[in-house]
């Protein structure tokens, strides 16, 4: 490790490790060199070896502190991207086995022009000061979490079908209901509509299921019911499909929020790093050009490459190649999650999930409606990617130690969630959207750690002196219906087969309540 003093005095740092994890020494050196612009010589060998290992084993490797390779699983380059990969553009890269090359590099470093030193240092300094250890650790932990989620989903029991009668009768008995609905493959026409020819290219824009209009209008007009469409789609897609209804729209997995009568605002965590987006877009363009009938969507917080209309087998092969490009290229050091769907590849900023957004959304709804009684019924239906299934577990009462939601027996306790299951709860404020909602004041989000709102009920959008404390949610255990559409491995309590079933259920719900 460099002490600040030795790091500042050093002209050249020669780091020739054969394997490395983060290689903090190199980072420390760069951090100390803002005035001297010393030159970093790095071993390229460690990274090459690890890449070879990765490519030949296609497995996740975790480097422990003593650099032993452990626990194979699924591919992830972030875990072992060494310093040469991160700082390679500013350093002189050498083969540490080649003594002549190492000697030459030392000479090159010692005789380098001040301009060249400055340029190389600037590059590395920007990298070191923007890619913090915290960011690295967050990405690492997020990926470990994903592995656990995936493993748990694989061993889960298939939940029962949605008990429609019970869901309807409880809906009728409750007075403050919240319906959270996904969009794609939940409220849209099924993609694999019978009668569709294999070569037929379906219209790519997502469209609301035509039979849903009446039911949605009826449900939205019920003052006891709040509807949120929580989708990965962008703001325009939701505007186009739901603009006419009186409901909440949560676009890009809840990062943008709007009451259809109001303007878009953002719920995005501050400092979301989006520098990676252009390079990922480049990879997506490359694969879209080479995969007929595939397309990609560019959102503000994510990019989705979709091959649901392409030849599935070819699409899968392309997706596999794409993942390798992404893992070894532009995102290997970025704070992103790569989410693989059955026919899609999605790259998002870390922290962009429906479950992470829902507390901020709830906070805004409670505030905006000036709610003074708890929500006593929640229906959450979607065809969500595993990553977004955290929205189902958000509403679960305390779970057994396996941490998974199961179709459970009756519970009469109000909703309490332990903080150890609530990593996303310490979320920052709702901010005004840059364009449409400028001028809106920032306001702390609801902190439903104990599902208790200490919420502003004043006229402004900032917390006022007048505060009312009450439980935001009072679901009494069984007044919560989470339902996955067209999936069997899920954290939801119940299942519906397709969006046709969702439509039919929502129609029944609307009819029953009018
Ligand atoms: O967020 P929603 O509007 O409710 O849509 C749910 C997800 O839809 C898309 O994923 C789904 O379709 C993909 C193929 O088109 C498939 O690979 C994936 O398994 C499905 O879940 C979309 O890519 C996601 O962003 C949406 O969250």
Short mmCIF file of C-alpha atoms and ligand atoms in Angstrom, two decimals:
data_model
loop_
_atom_site.label_atom_id
_atom_site.label_comp_id
_atom_site.label_asym_id
_atom_site.label_seq_id
_atom_site.Cartn_x
_atom_site.Cartn_y
_atom_site.Cartn_z
CA UNK A 1 0.00 0.00 0.00
CA UNK A 2 1.20 3.53 -0.78
CA UNK A 3 1.33 6.00 2.04
CA UNK A 4 0.25 9.43 0.78
CA UNK A 5 3.86 10.60 1.18
CA UNK A 6 5.60 7.83 -0.73
CA UNK A 7 2.81 7.81 -3.30
CA UNK A 8 3.29 11.50 -3.93
CA UNK A 9 7.09 11.30 -4.20
CA UNK A 10 7.17 8.34 -6.55
CA UNK A 11 7.97 8.94 -10.24
CA UNK A 12 7.03 5.52 -11.54
CA UNK A 13 4.98 2.69 -10.05
CA UNK A 14 5.71 -0.77 -11.40
CA UNK A 15 2.92 -3.23 -10.59
CA UNK A 16 3.57 -6.66 -12.09
CA UNK A 17 1.12 -8.90 -10.29
CA UNK A 18 0.19 -12.07 -12.13
CA UNK A 19 -3.33 -12.10 -10.82
CA UNK A 20 -5.22 -9.29 -9.22
CA UNK A 21 -8.64 -8.39 -7.97
CA UNK A 22 -9.08 -4.66 -7.59
CA UNK A 23 -5.36 -3.96 -7.22
CA UNK A 24 -5.75 -1.06 -4.84
CA UNK A 25 -2.06 -0.18 -4.99
CA UNK A 26 -2.47 1.12 -8.52
CA UNK A 27 -5.50 3.16 -7.58
CA UNK A 28 -3.74 4.62 -4.55
CA UNK A 29 -0.76 5.58 -6.65
CA UNK A 30 -2.93 7.40 -9.17
CA UNK A 31 -4.84 9.14 -6.39
CA UNK A 32 -1.58 10.45 -4.89
CA UNK A 33 -0.19 11.75 -8.15
CA UNK A 34 -2.32 14.73 -8.95
CA UNK A 35 0.61 17.13 -8.86
CA UNK A 36 3.47 14.92 -10.04
CA UNK A 37 1.66 12.93 -12.74
CA UNK A 38 3.80 9.84 -12.14
CA UNK A 39 3.63 6.99 -14.60
CA UNK A 40 1.99 3.66 -13.84
CA UNK A 41 3.38 0.48 -15.39
CA UNK A 42 0.97 -2.39 -15.12
CA UNK A 43 1.12 -6.07 -15.80
CA UNK A 44 -1.25 -7.06 -18.57
CA UNK A 45 -0.73 -10.69 -17.69
CA UNK A 46 -3.07 -11.03 -14.77
CA UNK A 47 -6.02 -9.89 -16.77
CA UNK A 48 -5.18 -11.98 -19.79
CA UNK A 49 -4.91 -15.08 -17.65
CA UNK A 50 -8.17 -14.37 -15.91
CA UNK A 51 -9.94 -13.69 -19.20
CA UNK A 52 -8.66 -16.97 -20.54
CA UNK A 53 -9.96 -18.69 -17.49
CA UNK A 54 -13.29 -16.95 -17.84
CA UNK A 55 -13.68 -17.74 -21.52
CA UNK A 56 -12.73 -21.38 -21.20
CA UNK A 57 -14.86 -22.02 -18.14
CA UNK A 58 -17.66 -19.50 -18.64
CA UNK A 59 -18.16 -19.33 -14.93
CA UNK A 60 -18.25 -16.73 -12.23
CA UNK A 61 -15.06 -16.53 -10.27
CA UNK A 62 -14.76 -14.81 -6.99
CA UNK A 63 -11.33 -13.76 -5.92
CA UNK A 64 -10.77 -13.90 -2.23
CA UNK A 65 -8.16 -11.77 -0.52
CA UNK A 66 -5.55 -14.46 -0.99
CA UNK A 67 -6.35 -14.59 -4.69
CA UNK A 68 -7.67 -18.12 -4.74
CA UNK A 69 -10.27 -18.79 -7.38
CA UNK A 70 -13.46 -20.08 -5.83
CA UNK A 71 -17.03 -21.09 -6.47
CA UNK A 72 -17.91 -21.43 -10.12
CA UNK A 73 -21.34 -20.23 -11.09
CA UNK A 74 -22.51 -17.86 -13.83
CA UNK A 75 -20.30 -15.48 -15.79
CA UNK A 76 -19.33 -12.17 -14.30
CA UNK A 77 -16.24 -10.26 -15.22
CA UNK A 78 -16.69 -7.43 -12.75
CA UNK A 79 -15.52 -9.62 -9.92
CA UNK A 80 -12.08 -10.07 -11.36
CA UNK A 81 -11.56 -7.07 -13.60
CA UNK A 82 -8.07 -6.14 -12.56
CA UNK A 83 -6.41 -2.78 -12.62
CA UNK A 84 -5.02 -3.23 -16.11
CA UNK A 85 -8.54 -3.33 -17.41
CA UNK A 86 -9.61 -0.23 -15.55
CA UNK A 87 -6.45 1.82 -15.74
CA UNK A 88 -5.02 0.22 -18.87
CA UNK A 89 -5.62 3.22 -21.12
CA UNK A 90 -3.47 5.49 -18.95
CA UNK A 91 -0.81 3.01 -17.89
CA UNK A 92 2.03 1.37 -19.79
CA UNK A 93 1.07 -2.29 -20.08
CA UNK A 94 3.82 -4.88 -19.96
CA UNK A 95 4.24 -8.60 -20.00
CA UNK A 96 5.87 -9.21 -16.60
CA UNK A 97 7.58 -12.38 -17.89
CA UNK A 98 9.43 -10.36 -20.50
CA UNK A 99 12.32 -8.70 -18.65
CA UNK A 100 13.43 -6.63 -21.63
CA UNK A 101 9.93 -5.25 -22.08
CA UNK A 102 9.72 -4.36 -18.39
CA UNK A 103 13.12 -2.61 -18.55
CA UNK A 104 12.06 -0.70 -21.68
CA UNK A 105 8.85 0.38 -20.02
CA UNK A 106 10.77 1.79 -17.04
CA UNK A 107 12.95 3.79 -19.41
CA UNK A 108 9.88 4.97 -21.31
CA UNK A 109 8.24 6.05 -18.05
CA UNK A 110 11.29 7.93 -16.80
CA UNK A 111 11.83 9.78 -20.08
CA UNK A 112 8.20 10.45 -20.94
CA UNK A 113 7.27 13.99 -21.96
CA UNK A 114 5.32 16.02 -19.40
CA UNK A 115 2.37 16.25 -21.86
CA UNK A 116 2.20 12.50 -22.23
CA UNK A 117 2.44 12.01 -18.46
CA UNK A 118 -0.31 14.55 -17.93
CA UNK A 119 -2.59 12.92 -20.50
CA UNK A 120 -2.13 9.42 -19.08
CA UNK A 121 -2.49 10.59 -15.52
CA UNK A 122 -5.65 12.59 -16.29
CA UNK A 123 -7.26 9.51 -17.79
CA UNK A 124 -6.46 7.35 -14.79
CA UNK A 125 -7.29 10.03 -12.26
CA UNK A 126 -10.78 10.49 -13.68
CA UNK A 127 -11.27 6.74 -13.54
CA UNK A 128 -10.06 6.42 -9.96
CA UNK A 129 -12.11 9.32 -8.68
CA UNK A 130 -15.33 8.23 -10.35
CA UNK A 131 -15.14 4.45 -9.90
CA UNK A 132 -15.06 4.31 -6.15
CA UNK A 133 -14.58 1.23 -4.00
CA UNK A 134 -18.12 1.75 -2.79
CA UNK A 135 -19.45 1.58 -6.33
CA UNK A 136 -17.40 -1.54 -7.03
CA UNK A 137 -18.66 -3.16 -3.84
CA UNK A 138 -22.28 -2.26 -4.57
CA UNK A 139 -22.12 -3.84 -8.00
CA UNK A 140 -20.42 -6.89 -6.57
CA UNK A 141 -23.00 -7.33 -3.81
CA UNK A 142 -25.85 -6.67 -6.20
CA UNK A 143 -24.62 -9.48 -8.43
CA UNK A 144 -24.21 -11.81 -5.50
CA UNK A 145 -27.77 -10.99 -4.49
CA UNK A 146 -28.97 -11.85 -7.96
CA UNK A 147 -27.30 -15.23 -7.75
CA UNK A 148 -29.11 -15.94 -4.50
CA UNK A 149 -32.44 -14.77 -5.91
CA UNK A 150 -32.01 -16.94 -9.00
CA UNK A 151 -31.03 -19.98 -6.94
CA UNK A 152 -34.03 -19.55 -4.65
CA UNK A 153 -36.40 -19.14 -7.55
CA UNK A 154 -35.10 -22.37 -9.08
CA UNK A 155 -36.03 -24.36 -6.00
CA UNK A 156 -39.34 -22.71 -5.27
CA UNK A 157 -42.69 -24.45 -5.42
CA UNK A 158 -45.07 -23.42 -8.15
CA UNK A 159 -47.70 -21.14 -6.58
CA UNK A 160 -51.44 -21.81 -6.98
CA UNK A 161 -53.67 -19.96 -9.43
CA UNK A 162 -55.07 -16.62 -8.31
CA UNK A 163 -58.14 -17.31 -6.14
CA UNK A 164 -60.29 -14.93 -8.11
CA UNK A 165 -63.43 -15.09 -5.97
CA UNK A 166 -61.53 -14.43 -2.79
CA UNK A 167 -59.56 -11.61 -4.43
CA UNK A 168 -62.80 -10.00 -5.61
CA UNK A 169 -64.68 -10.40 -2.34
CA UNK A 170 -61.80 -8.92 -0.32
CA UNK A 171 -61.56 -6.10 -2.82
CA UNK A 172 -65.22 -5.29 -2.28
CA UNK A 173 -64.84 -5.32 1.50
CA UNK A 174 -61.86 -2.97 1.56
CA UNK A 175 -61.94 0.80 1.51
CA UNK A 176 -58.53 1.93 0.30
CA UNK A 177 -57.18 -0.32 -2.43
CA UNK A 178 -53.99 -0.23 -4.41
CA UNK A 179 -53.70 -2.05 -7.75
CA UNK A 180 -50.17 -2.32 -9.17
CA UNK A 181 -50.22 -3.55 -12.74
CA UNK A 182 -47.39 -4.39 -15.10
CA UNK A 183 -47.86 -3.60 -18.76
CA UNK A 184 -45.89 -5.77 -21.17
CA UNK A 185 -47.49 -9.24 -21.35
CA UNK A 186 -49.83 -8.26 -18.49
CA UNK A 187 -52.16 -5.70 -20.02
CA UNK A 188 -51.10 -6.20 -23.64
CA UNK A 189 -52.23 -8.78 -26.14
CA UNK A 190 -50.26 -12.02 -25.80
CA UNK A 191 -47.31 -12.14 -28.21
CA UNK A 192 -47.90 -15.72 -29.22
CA UNK A 193 -51.46 -15.13 -30.31
CA UNK A 194 -52.87 -18.30 -31.88
CA UNK A 195 -53.14 -17.98 -35.62
CA UNK A 196 -50.13 -15.76 -35.93
CA UNK A 197 -47.92 -17.03 -38.71
CA UNK A 198 -44.36 -17.80 -37.76
CA UNK A 199 -43.00 -15.34 -40.29
CA UNK A 200 -45.43 -12.62 -39.36
CA UNK A 201 -43.79 -9.63 -37.79
CA UNK A 202 -46.02 -8.27 -35.14
CA UNK A 203 -46.28 -4.58 -34.63
CA UNK A 204 -43.54 -3.73 -32.22
CA UNK A 205 -45.19 -1.00 -30.20
CA UNK A 206 -46.83 -2.31 -27.10
CA UNK A 207 -50.60 -1.81 -27.15
CA UNK A 208 -53.12 -2.06 -24.38
CA UNK A 209 -55.36 -5.10 -24.69
CA UNK A 210 -58.42 -3.79 -26.57
CA UNK A 211 -60.90 -5.53 -24.26
CA UNK A 212 -59.57 -3.78 -21.22
CA UNK A 213 -60.78 -0.24 -21.86
CA UNK A 214 -64.13 -0.44 -20.16
CA UNK A 215 -62.90 -2.33 -17.12
CA UNK A 216 -59.99 0.07 -16.61
CA UNK A 217 -62.24 3.09 -16.92
CA UNK A 218 -64.61 1.66 -14.31
CA UNK A 219 -61.84 0.70 -11.87
CA UNK A 220 -60.12 4.07 -12.22
CA UNK A 221 -63.31 5.97 -11.50
CA UNK A 222 -63.74 4.25 -8.14
CA UNK A 223 -62.54 6.69 -5.48
CA UNK A 224 -61.59 3.82 -3.18
CA UNK A 225 -59.14 2.44 -5.74
CA UNK A 226 -55.71 3.71 -6.80
CA UNK A 227 -54.18 2.14 -9.90
CA UNK A 228 -50.48 2.28 -10.75
CA UNK A 229 -49.13 0.91 -14.02
CA UNK A 230 -45.57 0.01 -13.08
CA UNK A 231 -43.65 -0.77 -16.22
CA UNK A 232 -40.21 -0.99 -17.74
CA UNK A 233 -41.54 0.99 -20.70
CA UNK A 234 -40.69 4.62 -21.23
CA UNK A 235 -42.86 7.60 -20.43
CA UNK A 236 -44.17 8.06 -23.96
CA UNK A 237 -45.35 4.45 -24.27
CA UNK A 238 -47.30 4.77 -21.04
CA UNK A 239 -48.67 8.18 -22.02
CA UNK A 240 -49.87 6.78 -25.35
CA UNK A 241 -51.59 3.80 -23.80
CA UNK A 242 -52.91 5.11 -20.49
CA UNK A 243 -53.11 8.89 -20.90
CA UNK A 244 -56.90 8.84 -20.95
CA UNK A 245 -57.33 7.01 -17.63
CA UNK A 246 -57.25 8.50 -14.18
CA UNK A 247 -54.33 6.53 -12.78
CA UNK A 248 -50.64 6.65 -11.86
CA UNK A 249 -48.00 5.80 -14.43
CA UNK A 250 -44.60 4.61 -13.27
CA UNK A 251 -42.26 4.39 -16.26
CA UNK A 252 -38.78 2.81 -16.53
CA UNK A 253 -39.38 0.44 -13.61
CA UNK A 254 -40.71 3.27 -11.48
CA UNK A 255 -37.89 5.77 -12.04
CA UNK A 256 -40.44 8.23 -13.47
CA UNK A 257 -43.84 8.84 -12.01
CA UNK A 258 -46.90 10.70 -13.09
CA UNK A 259 -50.53 10.98 -12.17
CA UNK A 260 -52.20 11.14 -15.56
CA UNK A 261 -53.63 14.54 -14.63
CA UNK A 262 -50.18 15.78 -13.61
CA UNK A 263 -46.64 16.00 -14.91
CA UNK A 264 -43.83 13.50 -14.92
CA UNK A 265 -41.46 13.62 -12.00
CA UNK A 266 -38.49 11.43 -11.26
CA UNK A 267 -37.98 9.08 -8.36
CA UNK A 268 -34.45 8.24 -9.50
CA UNK A 269 -31.80 7.94 -6.84
CA UNK A 270 -29.35 10.81 -7.08
CA UNK A 271 -25.97 10.19 -8.68
CA UNK A 272 -27.14 7.36 -10.88
CA UNK A 273 -24.13 6.79 -13.11
CA UNK A 274 -25.23 6.57 -16.73
CA UNK A 275 -21.86 6.97 -18.44
CA UNK A 276 -22.02 3.43 -19.74
CA UNK A 277 -25.10 3.95 -21.87
CA UNK A 278 -23.44 4.96 -25.15
CA UNK A 279 -21.07 2.04 -25.25
CA UNK A 280 -23.82 -0.44 -24.43
CA UNK A 281 -25.96 1.14 -27.13
CA UNK A 282 -23.15 0.50 -29.56
CA UNK A 283 -23.15 -3.23 -28.70
CA UNK A 284 -26.95 -3.37 -28.94
CA UNK A 285 -26.89 -1.71 -32.37
CA UNK A 286 -24.35 -4.22 -33.58
CA UNK A 287 -26.48 -7.19 -32.54
CA UNK A 288 -29.75 -5.65 -33.70
CA UNK A 289 -28.32 -5.23 -37.20
CA UNK A 290 -27.28 -8.85 -37.23
CA UNK A 291 -30.42 -10.38 -35.73
CA UNK A 292 -33.42 -10.01 -38.01
CA UNK A 293 -36.59 -8.83 -36.24
CA UNK A 294 -34.80 -8.01 -33.03
CA UNK A 295 -34.95 -4.47 -31.71
CA UNK A 296 -33.79 -2.46 -28.78
CA UNK A 297 -35.31 0.18 -26.58
CA UNK A 298 -33.23 3.01 -25.25
CA UNK A 299 -34.58 4.43 -22.02
CA UNK A 300 -33.01 6.95 -19.68
CA UNK A 301 -31.98 4.37 -17.09
CA UNK A 302 -31.79 1.17 -19.11
CA UNK A 303 -31.34 -0.44 -22.48
CA UNK A 304 -33.31 -3.49 -23.53
CA UNK A 305 -32.44 -5.70 -26.47
CA UNK A 306 -35.46 -7.77 -27.36
CA UNK A 307 -35.62 -10.78 -29.66
CA UNK A 308 -39.16 -11.94 -28.99
CA UNK A 309 -40.10 -11.48 -32.67
CA UNK A 310 -36.87 -13.02 -33.98
CA UNK A 311 -35.99 -16.66 -34.53
CA UNK A 312 -35.75 -17.80 -30.93
CA UNK A 313 -32.85 -20.21 -31.34
CA UNK A 314 -30.79 -17.70 -33.27
CA UNK A 315 -31.79 -14.99 -30.83
CA UNK A 316 -30.51 -17.07 -27.92
CA UNK A 317 -27.17 -17.65 -29.61
CA UNK A 318 -26.87 -13.95 -30.33
CA UNK A 319 -27.84 -13.11 -26.74
CA UNK A 320 -25.07 -15.36 -25.46
CA UNK A 321 -22.54 -13.62 -27.69
CA UNK A 322 -23.87 -10.25 -26.69
CA UNK A 323 -23.43 -11.06 -23.01
CA UNK A 324 -19.80 -11.96 -23.61
CA UNK A 325 -19.25 -8.68 -25.43
CA UNK A 326 -20.84 -6.77 -22.60
CA UNK A 327 -19.03 -8.58 -19.83
CA UNK A 328 -15.62 -8.25 -21.40
CA UNK A 329 -16.16 -4.76 -22.79
CA UNK A 330 -17.98 -1.59 -21.95
CA UNK A 331 -19.70 -2.51 -18.73
CA UNK A 332 -17.03 -4.54 -17.05
CA UNK A 333 -16.37 -1.66 -14.67
CA UNK A 334 -19.70 0.12 -14.64
CA UNK A 335 -22.38 0.08 -11.96
CA UNK A 336 -24.89 -1.81 -14.02
CA UNK A 337 -27.00 -4.90 -13.78
CA UNK A 338 -27.36 -7.18 -16.76
CA UNK A 339 -30.75 -8.80 -16.62
CA UNK A 340 -31.33 -11.72 -18.90
CA UNK A 341 -34.95 -12.37 -19.83
CA UNK A 342 -36.32 -15.32 -21.74
CA UNK A 343 -36.09 -13.28 -24.96
CA UNK A 344 -34.27 -10.17 -23.94
CA UNK A 345 -31.09 -8.74 -22.53
CA UNK A 346 -31.40 -5.69 -20.40
CA UNK A 347 -28.69 -3.44 -19.01
CA UNK A 348 -29.70 -1.09 -16.22
CA UNK A 349 -28.10 1.16 -13.69
CA UNK A 350 -27.73 -0.63 -10.38
CA UNK A 351 -30.72 0.16 -8.16
CA UNK A 352 -33.26 0.35 -10.96
CA UNK A 353 -35.88 -2.22 -9.97
CA UNK A 354 -39.59 -2.06 -9.42
CA UNK A 355 -39.23 -3.07 -5.79
CA UNK A 356 -36.68 -0.35 -5.16
CA UNK A 357 -39.00 2.25 -6.64
CA UNK A 358 -42.24 1.22 -5.02
CA UNK A 359 -41.68 2.87 -1.65
CA UNK A 360 -40.98 6.20 -3.32
CA UNK A 361 -44.05 5.74 -5.48
CA UNK A 362 -46.16 4.89 -2.44
CA UNK A 363 -44.84 7.95 -0.66
CA UNK A 364 -45.86 10.17 -3.53
CA UNK A 365 -49.33 8.64 -3.83
CA UNK A 366 -50.02 8.90 -0.12
CA UNK A 367 -48.92 12.50 -0.14
CA UNK A 368 -50.71 13.48 -3.30
CA UNK A 369 -54.02 11.91 -2.31
CA UNK A 370 -53.66 13.23 1.22
CA UNK A 371 -54.51 9.75 2.41
CA UNK A 372 -55.40 9.51 6.05
CA UNK A 373 -56.44 5.87 6.21
CA UNK A 374 -54.19 2.91 5.49
CA UNK A 375 -54.21 1.01 2.23
CA UNK A 376 -56.06 -2.17 3.18
CA UNK A 377 -55.89 -4.12 -0.10
CA UNK A 378 -53.04 -4.59 -2.57
CA UNK A 379 -53.18 -6.45 -5.87
CA UNK A 380 -49.84 -6.61 -7.68
CA UNK A 381 -49.90 -8.32 -11.08
CA UNK A 382 -47.11 -8.54 -13.62
CA UNK A 383 -44.96 -10.52 -16.01
CA UNK A 384 -41.89 -9.19 -14.31
CA UNK A 385 -38.28 -10.20 -14.76
CA UNK A 386 -36.79 -11.92 -11.71
CA UNK A 387 -34.94 -8.75 -10.80
CA UNK A 388 -38.23 -6.86 -10.55
CA UNK A 389 -39.97 -9.47 -8.46
CA UNK A 390 -38.72 -7.54 -5.45
CA UNK A 391 -41.96 -5.63 -5.87
CA UNK A 392 -43.91 -8.73 -4.81
CA UNK A 393 -41.87 -9.26 -1.68
CA UNK A 394 -42.05 -5.58 -0.77
CA UNK A 395 -45.60 -6.05 0.48
CA UNK A 396 -45.08 -9.37 2.21
CA UNK A 397 -45.42 -9.50 5.96
CA UNK A 398 -42.40 -10.84 7.82
CA UNK A 399 -41.15 -13.89 5.98
CA UNK A 400 -39.61 -17.11 7.17
CA UNK A 401 -35.84 -17.26 7.06
CA UNK A 402 -35.64 -18.44 3.48
CA UNK A 403 -36.76 -14.95 2.59
CA UNK A 404 -39.20 -16.06 -0.06
CA UNK A 405 -42.83 -15.33 -0.43
CA UNK A 406 -45.07 -18.36 -0.34
CA UNK A 407 -48.79 -18.78 -0.51
CA UNK A 408 -49.32 -18.41 3.20
CA UNK A 409 -51.88 -19.10 5.82
CA UNK A 410 -54.04 -16.36 7.27
CA UNK A 411 -52.28 -13.71 9.28
CA UNK A 412 -54.01 -10.97 11.09
CA UNK A 413 -51.09 -8.82 11.90
CA UNK A 414 -50.61 -5.49 10.25
CA UNK A 415 -47.74 -5.24 7.82
CA UNK A 416 -44.28 -5.02 9.32
CA UNK A 417 -41.07 -5.40 7.46
CA UNK A 418 -37.78 -6.01 9.13
CA UNK A 419 -35.03 -3.67 8.09
CA UNK A 420 -32.66 -6.49 7.15
CA UNK A 421 -34.93 -7.39 4.26
CA UNK A 422 -35.28 -3.82 3.15
CA UNK A 423 -32.05 -2.79 1.49
CA UNK A 424 -33.76 -0.27 -0.73
CA UNK A 425 -35.55 1.57 2.00
CA UNK A 426 -33.00 4.23 2.66
CA UNK A 427 -33.76 5.87 -0.60
CA UNK A 428 -33.28 9.48 -1.42
CA UNK A 429 -35.76 12.14 -2.26
CA UNK A 430 -38.13 12.42 -5.13
CA UNK A 431 -36.67 14.92 -7.50
CA UNK A 432 -38.35 16.98 -10.11
CA UNK A 433 -37.89 15.74 -13.64
CA UNK A 434 -35.44 17.85 -15.57
CA UNK A 435 -37.83 18.97 -18.27
CA UNK A 436 -41.48 18.78 -17.45
CA UNK A 437 -41.55 19.21 -13.71
CA UNK A 438 -38.95 21.84 -13.12
CA UNK A 439 -39.55 24.04 -10.16
CA UNK A 440 -41.10 21.39 -7.97
CA UNK A 441 -39.57 21.27 -4.55
CA UNK A 442 -37.74 18.21 -3.33
CA UNK A 443 -39.53 16.24 -0.74
CA UNK A 444 -38.33 13.37 1.40
CA UNK A 445 -39.73 10.05 0.25
CA UNK A 446 -41.93 8.04 2.48
CA UNK A 447 -39.87 5.81 4.68
CA UNK A 448 -42.02 2.76 5.14
CA UNK A 449 -39.38 0.91 7.13
CA UNK A 450 -42.14 0.13 9.56
CA UNK A 451 -44.74 1.00 7.02
CA UNK A 452 -45.48 4.11 8.99
CA UNK A 453 -45.77 7.44 7.30
CA UNK A 454 -44.59 10.43 9.15
CA UNK A 455 -45.87 12.30 6.28
CA UNK A 456 -46.31 15.85 5.27
CA UNK A 457 -49.93 16.76 4.86
CA UNK A 458 -49.33 20.44 4.40
CA UNK A 459 -49.98 22.29 1.21
CA UNK A 460 -46.40 22.42 -0.09
CA UNK A 461 -44.41 19.51 -1.41
CA UNK A 462 -41.92 19.70 1.41
CA UNK A 463 -42.57 18.22 4.81
CA UNK A 464 -44.52 20.74 6.81
CA UNK A 465 -44.65 21.22 10.55
CA UNK A 466 -48.00 19.50 10.63
CA UNK A 467 -47.41 15.78 10.58
CA UNK A 468 -49.65 12.78 10.80
CA UNK A 469 -48.30 9.37 11.78
CA UNK A 470 -50.14 6.29 10.74
CA UNK A 471 -49.64 2.93 9.10
CA UNK A 472 -49.58 3.32 5.37
CA UNK A 473 -50.43 -0.32 4.82
CA UNK A 474 -52.75 -2.49 6.79
CA UNK A 475 -53.16 -5.60 4.73
CA UNK A 476 -54.15 -8.03 7.43
CA UNK A 477 -52.11 -10.75 5.77
CA UNK A 478 -54.57 -12.05 3.23
CA UNK A 479 -55.60 -8.79 1.65
CA UNK A 480 -52.47 -8.97 -0.42
CA UNK A 481 -52.61 -10.65 -3.82
CA UNK A 482 -49.35 -10.79 -5.74
CA UNK A 483 -49.71 -12.57 -9.02
CA UNK A 484 -47.21 -13.51 -11.72
CA UNK A 485 -48.47 -13.73 -15.29
CA UNK A 486 -47.22 -16.53 -17.52
CA UNK A 487 -44.53 -17.69 -15.12
CA UNK A 488 -44.20 -20.53 -12.71
CA UNK A 489 -40.97 -19.69 -10.94
CA UNK A 490 -41.84 -16.60 -9.03
CA UNK A 491 -41.93 -14.84 -5.70
CA UNK A 492 -45.57 -13.99 -6.23
CA UNK A 493 -48.21 -15.76 -4.16
CA UNK A 494 -50.36 -16.67 -7.16
CA UNK A 495 -50.35 -17.20 -10.90
CA UNK A 496 -52.36 -16.18 -13.93
CA UNK A 497 -51.65 -17.85 -17.27
CA UNK A 498 -51.57 -14.93 -19.68
CA UNK A 499 -52.67 -11.37 -20.21
CA UNK A 500 -56.03 -12.73 -21.42
CA UNK A 501 -56.55 -14.07 -17.90
CA UNK A 502 -55.57 -10.71 -16.43
CA UNK A 503 -58.10 -8.98 -18.67
CA UNK A 504 -60.83 -11.43 -17.72
CA UNK A 505 -60.06 -11.02 -14.00
CA UNK A 506 -60.02 -7.21 -14.16
CA UNK A 507 -63.34 -7.28 -16.00
CA UNK A 508 -64.84 -9.40 -13.24
CA UNK A 509 -63.42 -7.05 -10.63
CA UNK A 510 -64.88 -4.02 -12.40
CA UNK A 511 -68.27 -5.67 -12.86
CA UNK A 512 -68.43 -6.74 -9.25
CA UNK A 513 -67.79 -3.25 -7.99
CA UNK A 514 -70.27 -1.38 -10.19
O1 LIG B 1 -42.44 -3.79 -17.10
P1 LIG B 1 -43.58 -4.30 -17.89
O2 LIG B 1 -44.13 -3.36 -18.92
O3 LIG B 1 -44.68 -4.83 -17.00
O4 LIG B 1 -43.10 -5.55 -18.72
C1 LIG B 1 -42.50 -6.64 -18.07
C2 LIG B 1 -41.14 -6.89 -18.70
O5 LIG B 1 -41.37 -7.05 -20.10
C3 LIG B 1 -40.21 -7.29 -20.89
O6 LIG B 1 -39.72 -8.52 -20.52
C4 LIG B 1 -40.56 -9.56 -20.91
O7 LIG B 1 -40.45 -9.77 -22.30
C5 LIG B 1 -39.13 -10.20 -22.72
C6 LIG B 1 -39.18 -10.48 -24.19
O8 LIG B 1 -39.87 -9.53 -24.82
C7 LIG B 1 -38.74 -11.49 -21.99
O9 LIG B 1 -37.41 -11.79 -22.32
C8 LIG B 1 -38.81 -11.28 -20.49
O10 LIG B 1 -38.54 -12.53 -19.84
C9 LIG B 1 -40.20 -10.81 -20.14
O11 LIG B 1 -40.30 -10.54 -18.75
C10 LIG B 1 -39.19 -6.22 -20.69
O12 LIG B 1 -37.97 -6.60 -21.29
C11 LIG B 1 -38.93 -5.93 -19.22
O13 LIG B 1 -38.15 -4.77 -19.11
C12 LIG B 1 -40.24 -5.68 -18.52
O14 LIG B 1 -40.01 -5.45 -17.14
#
